[in-house]
Coordinates of C-alpha atoms and ligand atoms in Angstrom, one line a residue:
M1 CA -56.3 -129.2 10.4
A2 CA -54.2 -127.5 7.8
E3 CA -54.7 -124.4 9.9
A4 CA -53.6 -126.1 12.8
R5 CA -50.4 -127.3 11.3
A6 CA -49.5 -124.0 9.6
Q7 CA -50.3 -122.4 12.9
Q8 CA -47.7 -124.6 14.7
R9 CA -45.0 -123.5 12.1
G10 CA -45.9 -120.0 12.9
G11 CA -45.5 -119.1 9.1
Y12 CA -47.0 -116.5 6.8
A13 CA -49.6 -117.8 4.6
E14 CA -47.7 -121.2 4.8
D15 CA -50.7 -123.5 4.0
A16 CA -52.8 -121.1 2.1
S17 CA -51.7 -122.8 -0.8
A18 CA -54.2 -125.7 -0.5
G19 CA -56.5 -123.8 -2.8
N20 CA -59.9 -125.3 -1.9
P21 CA -62.6 -122.9 -2.8
A22 CA -64.5 -123.3 0.4
D23 CA -61.5 -123.1 2.6
G24 CA -60.9 -119.7 1.0
G25 CA -64.4 -118.6 1.6
L26 CA -65.5 -119.1 -2.2
R27 CA -68.1 -120.9 -4.0
F28 CA -67.3 -121.8 -7.7
E29 CA -69.8 -123.1 -10.3
V30 CA -69.6 -123.9 -13.7
D31 CA -72.6 -124.0 -16.2
G32 CA -71.4 -124.8 -19.7
E33 CA -69.4 -121.6 -20.9
I34 CA -70.2 -119.6 -17.7
A35 CA -68.2 -120.1 -14.6
T36 CA -69.2 -118.0 -11.3
I37 CA -67.1 -117.2 -8.5
T38 CA -68.8 -116.1 -5.4
L39 CA -67.0 -114.5 -2.4
D40 CA -68.9 -116.3 0.5
R41 CA -68.3 -114.9 3.6
P42 CA -71.1 -112.3 4.0
E43 CA -71.1 -112.4 7.6
K44 CA -67.7 -111.0 7.3
R45 CA -68.5 -108.9 4.4
N46 CA -66.4 -111.3 2.0
A47 CA -63.1 -110.2 3.6
M48 CA -60.3 -112.2 2.0
T49 CA -57.5 -114.2 3.5
F50 CA -54.4 -115.9 1.8
A51 CA -56.5 -119.0 1.5
T52 CA -59.0 -117.0 -0.8
W53 CA -56.3 -115.8 -3.0
S54 CA -54.8 -119.6 -3.2
A55 CA -58.3 -120.7 -3.9
L56 CA -58.8 -118.0 -6.6
A57 CA -55.4 -119.2 -8.1
R58 CA -56.3 -122.7 -8.1
I59 CA -59.7 -122.0 -9.8
G60 CA -57.7 -120.1 -12.6
E61 CA -55.2 -123.1 -12.9
S62 CA -58.0 -125.7 -13.3
L63 CA -60.8 -123.6 -15.1
P64 CA -62.5 -126.1 -17.6
E65 CA -61.4 -125.4 -21.1
Q66 CA -65.1 -124.7 -22.2
V67 CA -65.5 -121.6 -20.0
R68 CA -65.6 -118.3 -21.9
V69 CA -67.1 -116.0 -19.3
V70 CA -66.3 -115.7 -15.6
V71 CA -68.4 -113.7 -13.2
V72 CA -66.9 -112.6 -9.9
K73 CA -69.5 -111.7 -7.3
G74 CA -70.0 -111.3 -3.6
E75 CA -72.7 -113.0 -1.5
G76 CA -74.6 -110.5 0.9
P77 CA -74.5 -106.7 0.9
S78 CA -70.8 -106.5 0.1
F79 CA -68.6 -107.4 -2.8
S80 CA -65.7 -107.6 -0.5
A81 CA -64.4 -105.5 2.4
G82 CA -60.8 -106.4 1.4
I83 CA -58.0 -108.1 3.3
D84 CA -59.3 -109.8 6.6
L85 CA -58.1 -107.3 9.2
R86 CA -57.0 -110.2 11.5
M87 CA -53.9 -109.9 9.3
F88 CA -53.0 -106.5 11.2
T89 CA -53.2 -108.3 14.6
P90 CA -50.3 -110.0 16.2
E91 CA -52.3 -113.3 16.1
G92 CA -53.1 -113.0 12.5
V93 CA -55.6 -115.3 10.8
P94 CA -55.1 -118.9 12.0
G95 CA -52.9 -120.8 9.6
Q96 CA -52.1 -117.9 7.5
G97 CA -49.9 -115.7 9.6
S98 CA -50.1 -111.9 10.0
F99 CA -48.3 -108.8 8.9
S100 CA -46.1 -109.4 11.9
S101 CA -45.0 -112.6 10.3
A102 CA -44.8 -111.1 6.8
A103 CA -42.4 -108.5 8.3
A104 CA -40.2 -111.4 9.7
A105 CA -40.2 -113.5 6.5
D106 CA -37.0 -113.0 4.2
A107 CA -37.3 -111.0 1.1
A108 CA -37.5 -114.1 -1.2
T109 CA -40.2 -115.8 1.1
F110 CA -42.5 -112.6 1.0
E111 CA -42.1 -112.1 -2.6
Q112 CA -43.0 -115.7 -3.4
R113 CA -46.0 -115.3 -1.0
L114 CA -47.1 -112.2 -2.6
Q115 CA -46.7 -113.8 -6.2
Q116 CA -49.1 -116.6 -5.2
A117 CA -51.5 -114.3 -3.9
Q118 CA -51.2 -112.1 -7.1
A119 CA -51.7 -115.3 -9.0
G120 CA -55.2 -115.4 -7.9
Y121 CA -55.9 -112.1 -9.7
L122 CA -53.7 -112.3 -12.9
W123 CA -55.5 -115.1 -14.5
L124 CA -58.7 -113.2 -14.9
R125 CA -57.1 -111.1 -17.8
R126 CA -56.6 -114.2 -19.7
P127 CA -57.6 -113.7 -23.5
E128 CA -59.5 -117.0 -23.8
I129 CA -62.0 -115.6 -21.1
V130 CA -64.2 -112.5 -20.4
S131 CA -64.3 -111.7 -16.7
I132 CA -66.9 -109.7 -15.2
A133 CA -67.1 -108.3 -11.7
A134 CA -70.7 -107.9 -10.3
V135 CA -70.2 -105.3 -7.6
R136 CA -72.9 -104.5 -5.1
G137 CA -71.9 -102.6 -1.9
H138 CA -68.4 -102.2 -0.8
A139 CA -65.1 -102.9 -2.9
I140 CA -62.4 -102.1 -0.6
G141 CA -58.6 -102.5 -0.8
A142 CA -58.1 -106.2 -2.0
G143 CA -61.8 -106.3 -3.0
F144 CA -61.4 -103.3 -5.1
Q145 CA -58.4 -104.8 -6.7
L146 CA -60.1 -108.2 -7.6
A147 CA -63.0 -105.9 -9.3
L148 CA -60.0 -104.2 -11.3
A149 CA -58.7 -107.6 -12.1
C150 CA -61.8 -108.3 -14.1
D151 CA -62.4 -107.0 -17.7
L152 CA -65.6 -105.5 -17.0
R153 CA -67.4 -104.0 -14.1
I154 CA -71.2 -104.1 -13.8
V155 CA -72.2 -102.4 -10.6
A156 CA -75.4 -102.0 -8.4
D157 CA -76.2 -98.5 -7.5
D158 CA -74.9 -99.0 -3.9
A159 CA -71.5 -99.9 -5.1
A160 CA -68.7 -98.2 -3.0
F161 CA -64.9 -98.6 -4.2
C162 CA -62.5 -97.5 -2.0
M163 CA -58.5 -98.1 -2.5
K164 CA -58.0 -97.8 1.5
E165 CA -54.4 -99.4 1.6
A166 CA -52.3 -96.1 2.0
A167 CA -54.5 -95.2 4.9
L168 CA -53.5 -98.4 6.6
G169 CA -49.9 -97.6 5.9
L170 CA -49.7 -100.0 2.9
V171 CA -49.9 -100.0 -1.0
P172 CA -52.3 -101.8 -3.2
D173 CA -50.2 -104.9 -4.3
L174 CA -52.8 -107.3 -5.7
T175 CA -52.5 -106.2 -9.2
G176 CA -54.8 -103.1 -8.9
T177 CA -52.5 -100.2 -9.8
K178 CA -52.0 -101.0 -13.5
P179 CA -55.8 -101.4 -14.4
L180 CA -56.6 -98.5 -12.3
V181 CA -54.3 -96.2 -14.0
E182 CA -55.4 -97.6 -17.4
L183 CA -59.0 -97.2 -16.7
V184 CA -59.2 -93.9 -15.0
G185 CA -55.8 -92.1 -16.0
L186 CA -53.0 -91.4 -13.9
A187 CA -54.3 -88.2 -12.0
K188 CA -57.4 -89.8 -11.0
A189 CA -55.7 -93.0 -10.0
K190 CA -53.5 -90.8 -7.6
D191 CA -56.6 -88.8 -6.3
L192 CA -58.5 -92.2 -5.4
C193 CA -55.3 -94.0 -4.1
L194 CA -53.7 -91.2 -2.1
T195 CA -56.7 -90.0 -0.6
A196 CA -58.5 -93.4 0.1
R197 CA -61.7 -91.9 -0.8
V198 CA -65.0 -93.6 -1.6
V199 CA -66.1 -93.9 -5.2
R200 CA -69.6 -94.4 -5.4
A201 CA -71.4 -96.0 -8.4
D202 CA -72.4 -92.9 -10.5
E203 CA -68.8 -91.6 -10.5
A204 CA -67.4 -95.0 -11.1
V205 CA -69.4 -95.1 -14.4
R206 CA -68.5 -91.4 -15.2
I207 CA -64.7 -91.9 -14.7
G208 CA -64.5 -95.3 -16.6
L209 CA -64.3 -97.5 -13.5
A210 CA -67.4 -99.4 -14.4
E211 CA -69.2 -100.0 -17.6
K212 CA -72.8 -99.8 -16.4
V213 CA -74.8 -99.1 -13.1
V214 CA -78.2 -100.5 -12.3
T215 CA -80.5 -100.9 -9.5
G216 CA -79.4 -103.7 -6.9
S217 CA -82.6 -105.8 -8.0
D218 CA -81.4 -105.6 -11.8
L219 CA -77.7 -106.5 -11.1
D220 CA -78.0 -110.1 -11.9
Q221 CA -80.0 -109.5 -15.0
A222 CA -77.7 -106.7 -16.3
V223 CA -74.8 -109.3 -15.8
Q224 CA -76.8 -112.2 -17.9
D225 CA -77.6 -109.7 -20.6
K226 CA -73.8 -108.7 -20.6
I227 CA -73.0 -112.5 -21.0
A228 CA -75.4 -113.1 -23.8
E229 CA -73.7 -110.1 -25.8
L230 CA -70.2 -111.9 -25.3
L231 CA -71.2 -115.1 -26.0
A232 CA -72.9 -114.1 -29.2
V233 CA -69.6 -113.3 -30.9
N234 CA -67.1 -115.8 -32.1
R235 CA -64.8 -117.5 -29.3
D236 CA -61.6 -117.6 -31.2
A237 CA -61.9 -113.8 -32.5
A238 CA -63.0 -112.7 -29.0
A239 CA -59.6 -114.2 -27.5
A240 CA -57.6 -112.8 -30.5
T241 CA -59.2 -109.3 -30.2
K242 CA -58.7 -109.2 -26.3
R243 CA -54.8 -110.1 -27.0
L244 CA -54.6 -107.1 -29.3
L245 CA -56.6 -104.9 -27.1
Q246 CA -54.4 -105.8 -24.0
G247 CA -51.2 -105.5 -25.9
A248 CA -52.0 -102.0 -27.5
Q249 CA -50.7 -99.9 -24.6
G250 CA -47.3 -101.5 -24.7
R251 CA -46.7 -101.3 -28.5
S252 CA -46.1 -98.4 -31.1
L253 CA -48.6 -97.9 -34.0
E254 CA -46.5 -99.8 -36.3
E255 CA -46.2 -102.7 -33.9
Q256 CA -49.8 -102.8 -33.1
C257 CA -50.6 -102.8 -37.0
A258 CA -48.5 -105.6 -37.3
A259 CA -50.2 -107.5 -34.3
E260 CA -53.3 -106.8 -36.0
G261 CA -52.2 -108.3 -39.3
A262 CA -50.9 -111.5 -37.5
E263 CA -54.0 -111.9 -35.8
Q264 CA -56.3 -111.5 -38.7
A265 CA -54.1 -113.7 -40.9
A266 CA -54.6 -116.7 -38.3
R267 CA -58.2 -115.7 -38.4
I268 CA -58.8 -115.8 -42.0
K269 CA -56.7 -119.2 -42.2
A270 CA -58.9 -120.6 -39.6
L271 CA -62.3 -119.4 -41.1
F272 CA -61.4 -119.9 -44.9
G273 CA -58.2 -122.0 -45.0
Ligands
CAA301 N1 -61.9 -108.3 7.8 C1 -62.4 -108.8 8.9 N2 -63.6 -108.7 9.3 C2 -64.3 -107.7 8.6 C3 -63.8 -106.9 7.6 C4 -62.4 -107.2 7.2 N3 -61.9 -106.4 6.2 N4 -64.8 -105.9 7.1 C5 -65.9 -106.2 7.9 N5 -65.7 -107.3 9.0 C6 -66.5 -107.9 9.7 C7 -66.7 -107.0 11.0 O1 -65.9 -107.2 11.9 C8 -68.3 -107.7 11.4 O2 -68.0 -108.7 12.1 P1 -68.7 -108.8 13.4 O3 -70.3 -109.1 13.1 O4 -68.2 -110.2 14.0 O5 -68.5 -107.7 14.5 C9 -68.8 -107.8 10.1 O6 -67.8 -108.2 9.2 C10 -69.8 -106.8 9.6 O7 -69.1 -105.6 9.4 P2 -69.7 -104.3 9.6 O8 -70.8 -104.4 10.8 O9 -68.7 -103.3 9.7 O10 -70.6 -104.2 8.4 P3 -71.1 -102.7 7.6 O11 -71.9 -103.2 6.4 O12 -71.7 -101.9 8.5 O13 -70.0 -102.0 7.0 C11 -67.8 -102.2 5.9 C12 -69.1 -102.8 5.9 C13 -67.8 -100.7 5.1 C14 -67.0 -102.9 4.7 C15 -66.9 -102.2 7.0 O14 -67.0 -103.4 7.5 C16 -65.5 -101.9 6.9 O15 -65.0 -100.6 6.7 N6 -64.6 -102.8 7.0 C17 -63.2 -102.8 7.1 C18 -62.6 -102.6 5.6 C19 -61.0 -102.3 5.6 O16 -60.5 -101.6 6.1 N7 -60.6 -103.3 4.6 C20 -59.1 -103.5 4.7 C21 -58.7 -102.8 3.2 S1 -57.1 -102.8 2.7 C22 -56.8 -104.2 1.8 O17 -57.6 -104.8 1.4 C23 -55.5 -104.2 1.0 C24 -54.4 -105.3 1.3 O18 -54.5 -106.1 0.8 C25 -53.5 -104.8 2.5

């Protein structure tokens, strides 16, 4: 029904803000301190629409406070084949427009819609949580960027990353360029993005794109093992440390030392005050 309404208005992702996980092709489950987001359109290789990004953003907004670890994974053989290719057709995705309608939108509308989509990715960096992308099979374009939005990537041996945007005449715009440069360095990021070549699991680990590669049948256990390690440390210290690490590149050494001191003072007060 919502799709039909937006389609009538002919808008660009107008009704994708509803944010229901199922409408976005997602499943969302919380088990104590662990939340799991599953991209759940395996028959379309978990291709993503604006509704997917709105649903991701909504999950971020309403994440239960007790959650410390968020796992993002894909149902079926692929993590995600990226943006739904119907966006490239004149008809677009029902209720969510197309690139033709995006081209017709004014600059402010386009920017607002893109920010809505990016919001679905950005919260995964929040200091209070650690996000893990469990990647099997393809992670292409928007799917690759979703894996990059996570703090850690644990991958199956069939993982295949591809920043395909340039091949399609576009740029990566779902928050992926910064973490990519930070992870693999500027030259390698240029190599990957400007050739749209596929990076397989062994190379991903070698260049710092993934923390660990395991066989497909061991992926779930490897993620569980990592979660156990993460949950074993003090929650508030983990959040403070993540703040420090994420801020490090933007600070001078002196500023970083001061930031370490401020965080430690707060920790000591909390522990011994
Ligand atoms: N959008 C919509 N449908 C998709 C899709 C996508 N991105 N990727 C796959 N599908 C559909 C296929 O059309 C097919 O549907 P039907 O069964 O109805 O024909 C089904 O999923 C299975 O696809 P394949 O048979 O191709 O599956 P495969 O396992 O052999 O190959 C794949 C998987 C390598 C991911 C291949 O499907 C593929 O290359 N997909 C397109 C990837 C792509 O170009 N994505 C866009 C990236 S750019 C981006 O994401 C950035 C951005 O924001 C602009």
